[in-house]
Coordinates of C-alpha atoms and ligand atoms in Angstrom, one line a residue:
A1 CA 33.3 24.1 -80.4
K2 CA 33.5 27.8 -80.5
E3 CA 35.9 28.8 -77.8
E4 CA 38.2 25.9 -78.1
G5 CA 41.9 26.5 -78.3
K6 CA 42.2 29.4 -75.9
N7 CA 42.6 28.6 -72.3
D8 CA 41.5 25.0 -72.4
Y9 CA 43.6 22.1 -71.2
R10 CA 46.0 21.3 -74.0
F11 CA 48.6 18.7 -74.5
F12 CA 51.2 21.2 -75.7
T13 CA 53.9 18.8 -76.0
S14 CA 54.6 15.2 -76.8
D15 CA 56.8 15.1 -73.7
M16 CA 55.5 12.2 -71.7
N17 CA 56.2 13.9 -68.4
A18 CA 54.3 17.0 -69.3
R19 CA 51.4 14.9 -70.5
A20 CA 51.3 12.9 -67.3
M21 CA 51.4 16.2 -65.3
E22 CA 48.5 17.6 -67.3
R23 CA 46.4 14.5 -66.7
L24 CA 47.1 14.6 -63.0
R25 CA 46.0 18.3 -63.0
I26 CA 42.8 17.3 -64.8
E27 CA 42.2 14.6 -62.2
T28 CA 42.8 17.0 -59.3
D29 CA 40.4 19.5 -60.8
L30 CA 37.8 16.8 -61.5
R31 CA 37.7 15.8 -57.9
K32 CA 37.0 19.4 -57.0
A33 CA 34.4 19.6 -59.8
I34 CA 32.6 16.7 -58.3
E35 CA 32.6 18.2 -54.8
E36 CA 31.5 21.6 -56.1
E37 CA 29.1 20.2 -58.8
Q38 CA 30.7 22.2 -61.5
F39 CA 29.0 20.1 -64.1
Q40 CA 26.0 20.8 -66.3
L41 CA 23.9 18.8 -68.7
Y42 CA 23.3 20.0 -72.2
F43 CA 20.4 18.6 -74.2
Q44 CA 20.6 17.9 -77.9
P45 CA 17.1 17.5 -79.3
T46 CA 16.5 14.5 -81.5
K47 CA 14.1 14.8 -84.4
H48 CA 11.4 12.2 -85.1
L49 CA 10.8 12.5 -88.8
G50 CA 7.3 13.6 -89.6
Q51 CA 6.8 14.9 -86.0
E52 CA 7.1 18.6 -85.3
F53 CA 7.3 18.7 -81.5
I54 CA 10.3 17.6 -79.5
S55 CA 9.9 14.3 -77.5
S56 CA 13.5 13.3 -76.9
A57 CA 17.0 14.5 -76.3
E58 CA 20.5 13.3 -75.5
A59 CA 22.0 14.5 -72.3
L60 CA 25.6 15.6 -72.8
L61 CA 28.0 16.4 -70.0
R62 CA 29.7 19.9 -69.8
W63 CA 32.1 21.1 -67.2
Q64 CA 32.1 24.7 -66.1
H65 CA 35.6 25.1 -65.1
P66 CA 36.3 28.1 -62.8
T67 CA 39.2 29.3 -64.9
Y68 CA 38.9 27.6 -68.2
G69 CA 35.2 28.0 -68.8
M70 CA 33.4 25.3 -70.6
V71 CA 35.3 22.1 -70.9
Y72 CA 34.1 19.3 -73.2
P73 CA 34.1 15.6 -72.5
D74 CA 36.8 14.8 -75.0
T75 CA 39.2 16.7 -72.8
F76 CA 38.4 15.0 -69.5
M77 CA 36.5 11.7 -70.2
S78 CA 39.6 9.5 -70.6
V79 CA 41.0 10.8 -67.3
A80 CA 37.6 10.3 -65.6
E81 CA 37.5 6.8 -66.9
E82 CA 41.1 5.8 -66.0
S83 CA 40.8 7.3 -62.5
G84 CA 37.4 5.8 -61.9
L85 CA 36.0 9.3 -61.2
I86 CA 33.5 8.5 -64.0
N87 CA 31.5 6.6 -61.4
Q88 CA 30.9 9.6 -59.2
I89 CA 30.4 11.9 -62.2
G90 CA 28.0 9.3 -63.7
K91 CA 26.0 9.3 -60.5
W92 CA 25.6 13.0 -60.8
V93 CA 24.6 12.6 -64.5
F94 CA 21.9 10.0 -63.5
K95 CA 20.6 12.3 -60.8
S96 CA 20.4 15.4 -62.9
G97 CA 19.1 13.7 -66.1
M98 CA 16.3 12.1 -64.2
A99 CA 15.5 15.2 -62.2
Q100 CA 15.3 17.2 -65.5
A101 CA 13.0 14.6 -67.1
A102 CA 10.8 14.5 -64.0
K103 CA 10.6 18.3 -63.9
W104 CA 9.6 18.6 -67.6
H105 CA 7.1 15.8 -67.1
S106 CA 5.5 17.5 -64.1
Q107 CA 5.2 20.6 -66.4
G108 CA 3.3 18.5 -68.9
K109 CA 6.2 17.9 -71.3
R110 CA 7.2 14.3 -72.0
V111 CA 10.9 14.4 -73.1
Q112 CA 12.7 11.1 -73.2
I113 CA 16.3 11.7 -72.1
S114 CA 19.2 9.5 -73.3
I115 CA 22.0 9.2 -70.8
N116 CA 25.4 7.9 -71.8
V117 CA 26.9 5.1 -69.7
S118 CA 30.6 4.1 -70.2
G119 CA 32.1 0.6 -70.0
R120 CA 33.8 1.5 -66.7
Q121 CA 30.4 2.4 -65.2
L122 CA 29.0 -1.0 -66.2
R123 CA 31.7 -2.6 -64.1
Q124 CA 30.5 -0.7 -61.0
P125 CA 29.3 -3.3 -58.5
H126 CA 26.1 -1.5 -57.4
L127 CA 25.2 0.3 -60.6
I128 CA 21.5 -0.9 -60.7
D129 CA 21.0 0.0 -57.0
E130 CA 22.4 3.4 -57.6
I131 CA 20.2 4.0 -60.7
M132 CA 17.1 2.8 -58.8
T133 CA 18.0 5.1 -55.8
Q134 CA 18.2 8.1 -58.1
L135 CA 15.0 7.1 -59.8
L136 CA 13.1 7.1 -56.6
E137 CA 14.8 10.3 -55.3
T138 CA 13.9 12.2 -58.4
N139 CA 10.5 10.6 -58.8
C140 CA 11.2 10.0 -62.4
D141 CA 9.2 7.7 -64.7
P142 CA 11.7 5.1 -66.0
T143 CA 10.2 5.1 -69.5
L144 CA 11.5 8.7 -69.8
I145 CA 15.1 7.4 -69.5
E146 CA 17.1 5.6 -72.1
F147 CA 20.7 4.5 -71.5
E148 CA 23.2 4.7 -74.3
L149 CA 26.1 2.2 -74.4
T150 CA 28.6 1.4 -77.0
E151 CA 29.0 -2.1 -78.4
S152 CA 32.6 -2.1 -77.2
A153 CA 31.6 -1.2 -73.7
I154 CA 29.2 -4.2 -73.7
L155 CA 31.7 -6.5 -75.2
E156 CA 34.3 -6.0 -72.5
F157 CA 32.2 -8.2 -70.3
P158 CA 29.3 -9.3 -72.4
D159 CA 27.7 -11.7 -69.9
K160 CA 27.7 -9.2 -67.1
A161 CA 26.7 -6.3 -69.3
I162 CA 23.8 -8.2 -70.9
E163 CA 22.5 -9.1 -67.4
I164 CA 22.6 -5.4 -66.4
L165 CA 20.8 -4.4 -69.5
R166 CA 18.1 -7.0 -69.0
K167 CA 17.5 -5.8 -65.5
L168 CA 17.3 -2.2 -66.5
R169 CA 14.8 -3.0 -69.2
A170 CA 12.8 -5.0 -66.8
Q171 CA 12.6 -1.8 -64.7
G172 CA 11.1 0.1 -67.6
F173 CA 14.3 1.9 -69.0
S174 CA 15.2 1.5 -72.6
I175 CA 18.6 0.9 -74.1
A176 CA 20.3 2.3 -77.2
L177 CA 23.5 0.9 -78.8
D178 CA 25.7 4.0 -79.3
D179 CA 28.2 4.5 -82.1
F180 CA 26.9 1.5 -83.9
G181 CA 29.0 0.2 -86.8
T182 CA 32.3 1.0 -85.2
G183 CA 32.5 -2.1 -83.0
Y184 CA 33.9 -5.5 -83.8
S185 CA 30.9 -7.7 -83.6
S186 CA 28.8 -8.7 -86.6
L187 CA 25.4 -7.3 -87.3
S188 CA 23.9 -10.7 -86.4
Y189 CA 25.2 -10.4 -82.9
L190 CA 22.7 -7.6 -82.4
K191 CA 20.0 -10.2 -82.0
Q192 CA 21.5 -11.4 -78.7
L193 CA 21.7 -7.9 -77.2
P194 CA 18.8 -6.6 -75.0
V195 CA 18.5 -3.3 -76.8
D196 CA 15.7 -1.2 -78.1
K197 CA 17.5 1.2 -80.5
V198 CA 20.5 1.4 -82.7
K199 CA 22.4 4.6 -83.1
I200 CA 24.3 4.8 -86.3
D201 CA 27.7 6.3 -85.7
R202 CA 28.5 9.8 -87.1
S203 CA 31.4 8.5 -89.1
F204 CA 29.0 6.7 -91.5
I205 CA 26.6 9.6 -91.7
S206 CA 29.4 12.1 -92.6
G207 CA 30.1 10.1 -95.7
L208 CA 26.5 10.4 -96.9
P209 CA 25.3 10.5 -99.6
D210 CA 28.4 10.4 -101.8
D211 CA 30.5 7.7 -100.2
K212 CA 29.4 4.3 -101.5
D213 CA 30.6 2.3 -98.5
S214 CA 28.8 4.5 -96.1
R215 CA 25.7 4.3 -98.1
I216 CA 25.7 0.6 -98.2
L217 CA 26.4 0.3 -94.5
V218 CA 23.8 2.7 -93.4
E219 CA 21.2 1.1 -95.7
A220 CA 22.1 -2.3 -94.2
I221 CA 21.9 -1.2 -90.6
I222 CA 18.6 0.5 -91.1
A223 CA 17.1 -2.5 -92.9
L224 CA 18.4 -5.1 -90.5
S225 CA 17.4 -3.0 -87.4
H226 CA 13.8 -2.7 -88.8
K227 CA 13.7 -6.4 -89.4
M228 CA 14.7 -7.1 -85.9
G229 CA 12.1 -4.6 -84.5
L230 CA 14.6 -2.1 -83.3
S231 CA 14.3 1.6 -83.8
V232 CA 17.1 3.5 -85.5
I233 CA 18.6 6.9 -85.1
A234 CA 21.3 8.5 -87.1
E235 CA 23.7 10.8 -85.2
G236 CA 25.9 13.6 -86.6
V237 CA 23.5 14.7 -89.3
E238 CA 24.9 18.0 -90.5
N239 CA 23.2 18.8 -93.8
E240 CA 20.1 18.5 -95.8
E241 CA 21.6 15.9 -98.3
Q242 CA 22.3 13.5 -95.4
L243 CA 18.8 14.1 -94.0
D244 CA 17.2 13.4 -97.5
F245 CA 19.1 10.2 -97.8
L246 CA 18.1 9.0 -94.4
E247 CA 14.5 9.9 -95.0
T248 CA 14.5 7.9 -98.2
Q249 CA 15.9 5.0 -96.2
K250 CA 13.0 5.4 -93.7
C251 CA 15.3 6.2 -90.8
A252 CA 12.8 7.4 -88.3
K253 CA 15.0 9.6 -86.1
I254 CA 17.9 11.9 -86.6
Q255 CA 20.2 13.9 -84.4
G256 CA 22.8 16.4 -85.3
Y257 CA 23.9 20.0 -85.8
F258 CA 21.6 20.3 -88.9
Y259 CA 18.6 20.1 -86.5
S260 CA 20.1 21.5 -83.4
R261 CA 23.4 21.6 -81.4
P262 CA 23.3 20.5 -77.7
L263 CA 21.6 23.2 -75.8
S264 CA 21.6 24.5 -72.2
V265 CA 18.3 23.9 -70.3
D266 CA 17.1 27.4 -71.0
A267 CA 17.9 27.2 -74.7
F268 CA 16.4 23.8 -74.9
E269 CA 13.1 25.0 -73.4
D270 CA 13.0 27.9 -75.9
F271 CA 13.6 25.4 -78.7
V272 CA 10.8 23.2 -77.4
R273 CA 8.5 26.2 -77.3
R274 CA 9.3 27.2 -80.8
H275 CA 8.7 23.6 -82.0
S276 CA 5.4 23.0 -80.3
H277 CA 2.2 24.7 -81.5
P278 CA 1.8 26.8 -84.6
Ligands
C2E301 P1 28.5 10.5 -78.0 O1 27.7 9.8 -77.0 O2 28.8 9.8 -79.3 O3 27.8 11.9 -78.2 C1 27.7 12.5 -79.5 C2 28.7 13.6 -79.6 O4 28.6 14.2 -80.9 C3 28.5 14.8 -78.6 O5 29.8 15.3 -78.3 C4 27.7 15.8 -79.5 O6 27.8 17.1 -79.0 C5 28.4 15.6 -80.8 N1 27.5 15.9 -82.0 C6 26.2 15.9 -82.0 N2 25.7 16.3 -83.2 C7 26.8 16.4 -84.0 C8 27.0 16.8 -85.4 O7 26.1 17.0 -86.2 N3 28.3 16.9 -85.8 C9 29.4 16.7 -85.0 N4 30.6 16.8 -85.5 N5 29.2 16.3 -83.7 C10 28.0 16.2 -83.2 P2 30.2 15.7 -76.8 O8 29.0 16.3 -76.1 O9 31.5 16.5 -76.9 O10 30.5 14.3 -76.1 C11 31.5 13.5 -76.5 C12 31.4 12.1 -75.9 O11 31.6 12.2 -74.5 C13 30.1 11.4 -76.1 O12 30.0 10.9 -77.4 C14 30.1 10.4 -75.0 O13 30.8 9.3 -75.4 C15 30.9 11.1 -73.9 N6 29.9 11.7 -73.0 C16 29.2 12.9 -73.0 N7 28.4 13.0 -71.9 C17 28.6 11.9 -71.2 C18 28.0 11.4 -69.9 O14 27.2 12.1 -69.3 N8 28.5 10.2 -69.5 C19 29.4 9.5 -70.1 N9 29.8 8.3 -69.6 N10 29.9 9.9 -71.3 C20 29.5 11.1 -71.8
CA302 CA1 25.7 8.9 -77.0
CA303 CA1 27.4 8.4 -80.4
CA304 CA1 31.1 8.6 -79.6

């Protein structure tokens, strides 16, 4: 985003040694970030077509680095995954996402919050216990929380992943399939996954409405999801033409810069206020 390319971490060189050093530095800084809670959640409102008020948002992780300023997930997520630190970071994300949902709820605003969960987190032995602990500690209603997982994260260990998703749904959480269309499985495999929602990947939306393949694929995903009783959201909607196409296709929800960028809590609350009563 806006301030990128100044003092952020950069892989200046293709030199393998320098790259490894840089990753090590990120890992060291991440450990400190966990201890000092240098993280923040941003919230990107999602738009339900035909509905003016905001009732859902995706929580997106931001790192307020003491010297580099805001660092985005693309810079540190692969290090967090490989080092396993994503488990501790993820725990913080569960806690703050749930705390925020509970806080807004207590103020009379129901905002369903989508929380990203990576493949590595799914392999964590006590993931469900941890989620349930955070739920109780934050006093959050589980129907306010949706977990987003990619198809590829699920397919690493499908049996185990499916079992986890079933348990989460039984507790009242909902599940969305993130980046849909980029994975390897066929559309028909969807039937076997315990999910409530399909999130069409940005790469297909960016081709709309001109690219024929994107059009065909998006139409097919929407039609099939509806037939299977799943809700659909399109991510990465950046302009009116894309929105018009999706509306025509009866895609009920959209998310993207055209509607709103991810916002800090304060900015999100302002946005909600501006989108409530006339
Ligand atoms: P994602 O889950 O696919 O999230 C969507 C990404 O697209 C976000 O990037 C969001 O800011 C960006 N985006 C939203 N609308 C638009 C648009 O209209 N155009 C474009 N070009 N981009 C848009 P962000 O926040 O940098 O996050 C990147 C990825 O990092 C996420 O992709 C997700 O895989 C991961 N991530 C973010 N937060 C968390 C987290 O709390 N836990 C885990 N495990 N992963 C996270
Ligand atoms: Ca996501
Ligand atoms: Ca996505
Ligand atoms: Ca993605």
